[in-house]
Coordinates of C-alpha atoms in Angstrom, one line a residue:
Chain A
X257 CA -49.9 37.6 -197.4
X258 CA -52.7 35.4 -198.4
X259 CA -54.7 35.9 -194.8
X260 CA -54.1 39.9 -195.8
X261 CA -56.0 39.3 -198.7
X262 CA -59.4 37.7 -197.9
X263 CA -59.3 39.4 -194.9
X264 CA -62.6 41.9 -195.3
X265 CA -63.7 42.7 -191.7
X266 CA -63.0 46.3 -191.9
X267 CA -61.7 46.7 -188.3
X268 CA -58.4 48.0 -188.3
X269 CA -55.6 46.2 -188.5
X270 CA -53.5 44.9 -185.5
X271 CA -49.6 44.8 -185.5
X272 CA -47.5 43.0 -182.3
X273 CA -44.0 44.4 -181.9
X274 CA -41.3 43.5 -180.8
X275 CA -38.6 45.7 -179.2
X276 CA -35.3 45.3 -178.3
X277 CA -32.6 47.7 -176.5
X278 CA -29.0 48.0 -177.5
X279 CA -26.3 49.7 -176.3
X280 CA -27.2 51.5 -172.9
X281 CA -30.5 52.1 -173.9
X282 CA -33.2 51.0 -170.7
X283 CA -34.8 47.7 -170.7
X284 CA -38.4 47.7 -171.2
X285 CA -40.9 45.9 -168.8
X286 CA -43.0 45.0 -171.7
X287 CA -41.2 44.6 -174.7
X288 CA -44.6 43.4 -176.4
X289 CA -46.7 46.5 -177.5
X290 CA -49.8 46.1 -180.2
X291 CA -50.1 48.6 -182.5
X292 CA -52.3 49.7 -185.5
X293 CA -51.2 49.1 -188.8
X294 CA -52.3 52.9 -189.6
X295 CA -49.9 54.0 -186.2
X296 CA -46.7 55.4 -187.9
X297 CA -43.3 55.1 -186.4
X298 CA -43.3 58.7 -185.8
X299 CA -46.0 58.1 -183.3
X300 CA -44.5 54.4 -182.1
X301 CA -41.3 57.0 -180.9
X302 CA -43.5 59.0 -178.9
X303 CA -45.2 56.3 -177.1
X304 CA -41.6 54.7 -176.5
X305 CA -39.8 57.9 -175.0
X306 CA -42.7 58.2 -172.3
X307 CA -42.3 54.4 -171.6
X308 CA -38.7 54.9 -171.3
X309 CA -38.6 58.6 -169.6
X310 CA -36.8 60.0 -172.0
X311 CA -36.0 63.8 -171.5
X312 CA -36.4 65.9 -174.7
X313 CA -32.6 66.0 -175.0
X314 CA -32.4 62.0 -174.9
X315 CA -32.2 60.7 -178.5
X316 CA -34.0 57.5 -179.4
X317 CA -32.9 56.0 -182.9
X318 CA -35.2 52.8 -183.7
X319 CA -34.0 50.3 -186.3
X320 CA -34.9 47.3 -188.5
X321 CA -32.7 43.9 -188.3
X322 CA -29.6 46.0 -186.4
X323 CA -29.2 47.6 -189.9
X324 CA -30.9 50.5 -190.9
X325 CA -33.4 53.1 -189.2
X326 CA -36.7 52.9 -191.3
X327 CA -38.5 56.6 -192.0
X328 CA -40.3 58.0 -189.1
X329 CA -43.8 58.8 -191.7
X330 CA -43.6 55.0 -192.4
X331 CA -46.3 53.4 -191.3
X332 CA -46.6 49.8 -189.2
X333 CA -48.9 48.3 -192.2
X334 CA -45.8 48.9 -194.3
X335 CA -43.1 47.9 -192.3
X336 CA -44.7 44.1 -191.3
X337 CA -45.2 44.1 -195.4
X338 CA -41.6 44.3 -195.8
X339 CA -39.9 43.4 -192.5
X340 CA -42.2 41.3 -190.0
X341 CA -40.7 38.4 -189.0
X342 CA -42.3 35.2 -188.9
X343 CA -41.5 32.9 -186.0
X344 CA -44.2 31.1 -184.3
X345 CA -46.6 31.9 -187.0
X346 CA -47.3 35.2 -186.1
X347 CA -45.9 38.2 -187.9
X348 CA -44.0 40.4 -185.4
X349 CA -42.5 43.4 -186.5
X350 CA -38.8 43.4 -184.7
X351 CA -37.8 46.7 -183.7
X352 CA -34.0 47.7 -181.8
X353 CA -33.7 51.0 -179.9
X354 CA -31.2 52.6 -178.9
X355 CA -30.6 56.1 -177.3
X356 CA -27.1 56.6 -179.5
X357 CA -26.8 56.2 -183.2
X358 CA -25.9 52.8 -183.5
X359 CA -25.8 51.4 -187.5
X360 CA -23.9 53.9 -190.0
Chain B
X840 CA -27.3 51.2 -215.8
X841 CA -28.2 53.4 -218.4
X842 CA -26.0 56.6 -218.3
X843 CA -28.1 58.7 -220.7
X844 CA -31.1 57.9 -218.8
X845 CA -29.7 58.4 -216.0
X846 CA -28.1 61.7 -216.9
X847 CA -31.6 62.6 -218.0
X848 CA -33.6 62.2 -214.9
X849 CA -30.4 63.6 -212.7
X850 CA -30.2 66.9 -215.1
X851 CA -34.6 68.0 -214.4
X852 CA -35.6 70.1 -212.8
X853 CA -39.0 71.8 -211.8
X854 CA -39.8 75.5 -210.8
X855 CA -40.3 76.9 -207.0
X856 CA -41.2 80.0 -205.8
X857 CA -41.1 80.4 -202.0
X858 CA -43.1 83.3 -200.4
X859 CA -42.9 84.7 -196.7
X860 CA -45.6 86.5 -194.9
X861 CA -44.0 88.7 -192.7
X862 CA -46.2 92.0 -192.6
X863 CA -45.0 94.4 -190.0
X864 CA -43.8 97.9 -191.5
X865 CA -41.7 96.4 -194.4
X866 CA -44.1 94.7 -195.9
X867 CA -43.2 91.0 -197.4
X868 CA -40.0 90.1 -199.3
X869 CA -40.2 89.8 -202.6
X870 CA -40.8 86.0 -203.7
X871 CA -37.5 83.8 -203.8
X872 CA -37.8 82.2 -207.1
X873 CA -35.4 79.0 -208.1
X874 CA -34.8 76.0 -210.2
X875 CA -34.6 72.6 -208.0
X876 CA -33.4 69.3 -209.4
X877 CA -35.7 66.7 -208.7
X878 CA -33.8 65.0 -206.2
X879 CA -32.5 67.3 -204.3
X880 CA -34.7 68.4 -200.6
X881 CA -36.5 71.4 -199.5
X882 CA -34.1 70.7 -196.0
X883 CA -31.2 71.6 -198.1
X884 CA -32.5 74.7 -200.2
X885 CA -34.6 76.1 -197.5
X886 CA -30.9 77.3 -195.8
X887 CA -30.6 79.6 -198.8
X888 CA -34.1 80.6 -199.6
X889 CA -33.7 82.9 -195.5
X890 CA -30.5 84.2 -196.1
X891 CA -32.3 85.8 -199.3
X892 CA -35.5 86.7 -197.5
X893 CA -32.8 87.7 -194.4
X894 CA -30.5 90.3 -196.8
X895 CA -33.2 93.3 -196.2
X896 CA -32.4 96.1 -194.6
X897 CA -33.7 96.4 -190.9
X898 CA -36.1 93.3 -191.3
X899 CA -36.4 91.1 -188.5
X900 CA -34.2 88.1 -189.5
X901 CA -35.9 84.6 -189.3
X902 CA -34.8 81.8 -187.8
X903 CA -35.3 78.1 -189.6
X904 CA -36.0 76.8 -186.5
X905 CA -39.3 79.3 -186.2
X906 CA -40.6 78.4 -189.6
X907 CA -42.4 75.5 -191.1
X908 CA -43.9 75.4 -195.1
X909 CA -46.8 74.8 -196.3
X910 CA -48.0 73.4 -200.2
X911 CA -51.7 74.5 -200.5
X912 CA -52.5 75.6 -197.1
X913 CA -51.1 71.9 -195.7
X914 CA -47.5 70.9 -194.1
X915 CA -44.8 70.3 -196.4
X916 CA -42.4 67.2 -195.9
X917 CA -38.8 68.1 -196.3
X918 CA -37.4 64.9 -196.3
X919 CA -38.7 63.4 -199.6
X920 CA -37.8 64.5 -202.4
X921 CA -38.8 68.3 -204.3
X922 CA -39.4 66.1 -207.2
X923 CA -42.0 63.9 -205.3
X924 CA -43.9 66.9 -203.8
X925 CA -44.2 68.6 -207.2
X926 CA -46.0 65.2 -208.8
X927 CA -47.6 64.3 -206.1
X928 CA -49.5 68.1 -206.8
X929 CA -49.9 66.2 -210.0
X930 CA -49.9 69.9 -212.7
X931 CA -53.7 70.6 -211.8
X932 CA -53.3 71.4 -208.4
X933 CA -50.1 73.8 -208.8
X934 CA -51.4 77.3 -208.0
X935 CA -49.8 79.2 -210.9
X936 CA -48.8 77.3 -213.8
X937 CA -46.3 74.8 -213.4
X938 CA -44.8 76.3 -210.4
X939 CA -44.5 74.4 -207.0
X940 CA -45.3 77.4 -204.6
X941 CA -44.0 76.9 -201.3
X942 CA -45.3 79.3 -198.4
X943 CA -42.7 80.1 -195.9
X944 CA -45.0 81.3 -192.6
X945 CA -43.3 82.2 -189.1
X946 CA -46.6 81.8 -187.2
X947 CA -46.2 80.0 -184.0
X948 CA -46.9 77.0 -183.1
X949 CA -46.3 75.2 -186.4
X950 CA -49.2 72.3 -187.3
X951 CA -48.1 68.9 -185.2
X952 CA -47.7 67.4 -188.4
X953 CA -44.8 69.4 -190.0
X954 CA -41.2 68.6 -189.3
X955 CA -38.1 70.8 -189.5
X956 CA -35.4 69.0 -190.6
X957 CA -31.6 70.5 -190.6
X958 CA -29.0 69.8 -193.2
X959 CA -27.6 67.3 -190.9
X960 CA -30.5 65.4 -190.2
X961 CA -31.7 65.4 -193.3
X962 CA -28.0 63.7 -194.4
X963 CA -28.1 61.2 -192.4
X964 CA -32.2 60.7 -193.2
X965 CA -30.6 60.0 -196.8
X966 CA -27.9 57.8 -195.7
X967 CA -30.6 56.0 -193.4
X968 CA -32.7 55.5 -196.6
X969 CA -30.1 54.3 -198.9
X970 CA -29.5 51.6 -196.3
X971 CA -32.9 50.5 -196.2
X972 CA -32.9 50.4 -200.3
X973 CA -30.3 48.4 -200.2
X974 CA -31.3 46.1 -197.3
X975 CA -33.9 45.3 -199.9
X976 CA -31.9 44.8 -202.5
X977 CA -29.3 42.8 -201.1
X978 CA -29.9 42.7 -197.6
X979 CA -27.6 45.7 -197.1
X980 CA -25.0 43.6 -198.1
X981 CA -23.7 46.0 -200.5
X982 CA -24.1 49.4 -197.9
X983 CA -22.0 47.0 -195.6
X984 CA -19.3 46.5 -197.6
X985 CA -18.7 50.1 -198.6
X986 CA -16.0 52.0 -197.7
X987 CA -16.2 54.8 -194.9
X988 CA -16.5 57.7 -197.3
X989 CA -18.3 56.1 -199.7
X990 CA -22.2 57.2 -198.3
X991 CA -20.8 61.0 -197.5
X992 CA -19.7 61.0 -200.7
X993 CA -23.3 60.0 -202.3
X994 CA -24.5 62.4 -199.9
X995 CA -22.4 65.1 -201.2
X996 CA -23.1 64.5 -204.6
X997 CA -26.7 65.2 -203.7
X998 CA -25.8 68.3 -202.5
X999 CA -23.5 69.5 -204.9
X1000 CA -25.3 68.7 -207.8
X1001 CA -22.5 66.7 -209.0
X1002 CA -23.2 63.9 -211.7
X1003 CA -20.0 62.6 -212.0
X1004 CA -19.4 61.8 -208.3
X1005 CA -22.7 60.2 -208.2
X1006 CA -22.5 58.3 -211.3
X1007 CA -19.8 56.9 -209.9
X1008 CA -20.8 55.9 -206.5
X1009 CA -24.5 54.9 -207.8
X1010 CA -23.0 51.9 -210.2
X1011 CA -21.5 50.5 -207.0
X1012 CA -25.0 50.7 -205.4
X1013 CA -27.1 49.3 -209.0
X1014 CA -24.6 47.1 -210.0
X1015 CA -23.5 45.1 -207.6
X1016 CA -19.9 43.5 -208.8
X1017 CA -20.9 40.1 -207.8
X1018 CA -23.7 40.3 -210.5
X1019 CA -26.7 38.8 -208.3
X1020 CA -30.3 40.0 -209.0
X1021 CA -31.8 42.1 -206.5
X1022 CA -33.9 40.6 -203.9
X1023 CA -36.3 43.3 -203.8
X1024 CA -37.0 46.3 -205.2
X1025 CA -37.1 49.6 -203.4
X1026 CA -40.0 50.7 -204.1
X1027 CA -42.7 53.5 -202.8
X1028 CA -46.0 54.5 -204.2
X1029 CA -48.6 57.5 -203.5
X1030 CA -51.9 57.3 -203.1
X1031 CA -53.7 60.9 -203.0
X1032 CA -54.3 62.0 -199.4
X1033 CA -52.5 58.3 -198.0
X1034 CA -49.7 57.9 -196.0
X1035 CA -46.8 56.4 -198.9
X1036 CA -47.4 52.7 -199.6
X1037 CA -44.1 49.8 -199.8
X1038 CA -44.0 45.7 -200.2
X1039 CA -41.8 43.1 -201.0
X1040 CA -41.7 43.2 -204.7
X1041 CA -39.3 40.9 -206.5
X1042 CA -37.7 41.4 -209.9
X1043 CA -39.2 38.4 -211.6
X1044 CA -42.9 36.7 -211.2
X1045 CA -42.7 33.2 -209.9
X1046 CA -42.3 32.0 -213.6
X1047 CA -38.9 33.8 -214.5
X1048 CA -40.6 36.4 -216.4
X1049 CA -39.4 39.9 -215.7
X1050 CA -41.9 41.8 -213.4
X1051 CA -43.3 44.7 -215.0
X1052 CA -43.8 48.2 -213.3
X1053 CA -47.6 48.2 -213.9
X1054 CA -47.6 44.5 -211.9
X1055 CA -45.9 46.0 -209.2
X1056 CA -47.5 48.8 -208.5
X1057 CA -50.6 46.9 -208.7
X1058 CA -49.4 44.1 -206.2
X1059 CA -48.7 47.3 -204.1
X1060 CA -52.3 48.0 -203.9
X1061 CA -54.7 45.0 -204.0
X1062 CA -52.9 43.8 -201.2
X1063 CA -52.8 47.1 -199.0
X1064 CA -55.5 46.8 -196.5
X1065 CA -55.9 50.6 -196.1
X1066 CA -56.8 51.0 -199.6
X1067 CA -59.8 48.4 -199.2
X1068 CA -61.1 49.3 -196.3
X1069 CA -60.5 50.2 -192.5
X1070 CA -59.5 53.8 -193.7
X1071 CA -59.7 56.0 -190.5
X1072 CA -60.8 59.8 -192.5
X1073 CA -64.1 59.8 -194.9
X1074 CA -61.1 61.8 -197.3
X1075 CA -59.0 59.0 -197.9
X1076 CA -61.8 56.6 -198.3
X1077 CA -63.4 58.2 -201.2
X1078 CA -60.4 58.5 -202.9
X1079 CA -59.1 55.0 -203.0
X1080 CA -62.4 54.1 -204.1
X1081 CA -61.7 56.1 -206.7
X1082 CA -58.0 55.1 -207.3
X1083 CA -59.3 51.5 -206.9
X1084 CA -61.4 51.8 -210.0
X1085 CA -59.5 49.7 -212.8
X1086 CA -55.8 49.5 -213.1
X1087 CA -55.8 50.2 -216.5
X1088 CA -56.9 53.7 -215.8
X1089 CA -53.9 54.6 -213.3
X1090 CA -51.0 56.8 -214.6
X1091 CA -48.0 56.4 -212.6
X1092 CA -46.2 59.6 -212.5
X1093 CA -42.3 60.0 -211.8
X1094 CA -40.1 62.3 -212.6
X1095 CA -43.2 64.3 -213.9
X1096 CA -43.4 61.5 -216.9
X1097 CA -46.2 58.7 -217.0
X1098 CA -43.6 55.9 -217.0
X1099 CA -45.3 53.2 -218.9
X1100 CA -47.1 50.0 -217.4
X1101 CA -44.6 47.1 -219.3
X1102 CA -41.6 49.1 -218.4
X1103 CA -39.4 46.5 -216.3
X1104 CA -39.3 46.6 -212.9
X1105 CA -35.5 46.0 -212.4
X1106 CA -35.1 49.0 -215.5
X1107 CA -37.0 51.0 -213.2
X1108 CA -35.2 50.5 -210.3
X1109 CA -31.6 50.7 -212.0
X1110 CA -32.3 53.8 -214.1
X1111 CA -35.8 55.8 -212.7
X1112 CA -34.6 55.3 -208.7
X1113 CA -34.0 58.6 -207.2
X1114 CA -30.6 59.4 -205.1
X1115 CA -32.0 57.9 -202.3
X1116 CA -31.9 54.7 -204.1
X1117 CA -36.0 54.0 -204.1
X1118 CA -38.2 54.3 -207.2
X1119 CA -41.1 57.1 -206.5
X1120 CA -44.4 56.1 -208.0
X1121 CA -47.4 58.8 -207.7
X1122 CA -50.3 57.5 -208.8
X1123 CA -52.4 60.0 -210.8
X1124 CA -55.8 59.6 -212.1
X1125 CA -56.2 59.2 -215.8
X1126 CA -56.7 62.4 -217.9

């Protein structure tokens, strides 16, 4: 949080996520993407059905901690504010697809 | 909880008028005019707003799937709640007096940025959101220990406009039985012309005092890079600078009341929290 703060280069912000599939969703080759903090998850979907070939009768549900599926107009800025996850220092945003509902 | 309050902010509701353009020989319908509660969605009235534009003789019956709506000539989100939009205009910007006017237009394609949502989807959009509240709360420790019916039967009270069933499936949601503070508090604020803005916020400051609404909002903020700088349209920009003026001077709107600055956070989120178990800030500019 503090780095967030006294950061004032005004060049957008950079966001690394992580994704995961569950159930029979594919496997991504690169399950590393960076994104902009201003990128919503709306757009992250797009991107993630063309990786994955989707057809535009495939489904693609992405979700937060294998709990809940965060709203598609949110925005990457606010979901490593509330839900990056810190492991080697760097915050990662931890995403799990899946091409069935999966969590409630 | 506070059942009075909450009865309060359940029971208002705000004025809508939808129109439809249709031309052709039969001219437009006349306006469909109604009295939303707050929380309820435009996914869930718009159903019955068509089959009352649909009940003319000989007019060409429309489809939800070939509409979208607009507020002030710009896409409408269905999924958040009427009350939301209708601050969000913030009483100035309503085109007749007090009325949210929503246009319902049938011209094809509809804007990129506009999204039909069904009843369904929109249900389990709510049910999605509830869980997320609640991961912040309690790390959806509550959500997961709920019985089957218990979410369709939030839901429904949504959709029935039914306080009792909610009042009693919201305490389960508020106040926890095991009696432990919230973690975090749900909690989304507005910007003019900015996409909706959420942090960790807890209940308390560092020192045990109880957080106030005013701190929280303005810890939502200062911190949020795209309301310093890096903001990608010249529109946005200008108005944060704006919004970023002094914090003293920011109204924060819900429920179409300024909800005072020292009011506690974990009041707010217990008695001003809309169905969908976040607290809606808009941020307004002072008068």
């Amino acid at each position: 949080m503090e780095s967030v703060a006294s950061e004032s280069a005004p060049k957008p912000k950079k966001i690394t996520v992580k994704l995961k599939n569950i159930g029979d969703a594919p496997v991504l080759k690169n399950k590393k993407l960076v994104v902009k903090a201003s990128d919503t998850l709306a757009s992250l979907t797009k991107v993630l059905r063309k990786m994955l070939n989707l057809t535009l009768h495939d489904s693609l549900f992405l979700y937060i901690d294998t709990t809940f599926a965060p709203s598609l107009d949110s925005n990457f800025e606010v979901l490593a504010r509330c839900y990056a996850v810190k492991t080697t220092g760097d915050e990662v945003v931890e995403l799990q697809y899946s091409t069935t509902p999966a969590y409630g | 909880m506070d059942y009075e309050v909450s009865r309060k902010v359940w029971d208002s509701q705000i004025p809508v008028q939808f129109t439809l353009q249709a031309g052709g020989p039969l001219g437009d319908p006349l306006p469909y005019y109604t009295m939303l509660p707050r929380f309820t969605y435009l996914a869930l009235t718009l159903p019955k707003v068509l089959s009352s534009f649909n009940r003319r003789e000989n007019g060409e019956t429309i489809l939800a799937e070939k509409v979208h709506l607009e507020v002030n000539g710009a896409p409408v989100k269905m999924y958040i709640p009427v009350g939301v939009i209708y601050d969000q205009l913030n009483q100035k910007n309503l085109e007749s007096e007090g009325i949210l006017e929503i246009h319902v237009r049938t011209s094809q394609p509809a804007p990129l940025d506009f999204q039909m949502v069904s009843v369904d989807s929109m249900r389990a959009m709510f049910c999605q959101t509830v869980k997320e509240a609640d991961y912040l709360k309690t790390k959806a420790e509550v959500t997961s220990s709920l019985m089957k019916e218990d979410m369709p039967q939030l839901w429904q009270s949504v959709v029935n406009n039914n306080f009792d069933e909610y009042w009693g499936m919201i305490q389960k949601l508020m106040d926890p039985k095991d009696g432990k503070d919230f973690l975090h508090v749900p909690l989304r604020v507005y910007v003019k012309n900015q996409p909706f803005k959420q942090a960790l916020i807890t209940v308390k400051h560092p020192d045990g005092s109880l957080r106030t609404i005013g701190d929280a909002v303005s810890e939502i903020l200062q911190l949020s890079t795209s309301s310093e700088a890096s903001t990608p349209t010249s529109e946005s920009s200008a108005t944060s600078s704006s919004e970023a003026s002094s914090p003293d001077d920011r109204r924060l709107i819900s429920h179409g009341i300024d909800v005072p600055r020292h009011t506690p956070l974990i009041f707010a989120a217990k008695n001003l929290s809309y169905p969908d178990n976040f607290v809606h800030i808009v941020i307004a500019e002072a008068r």
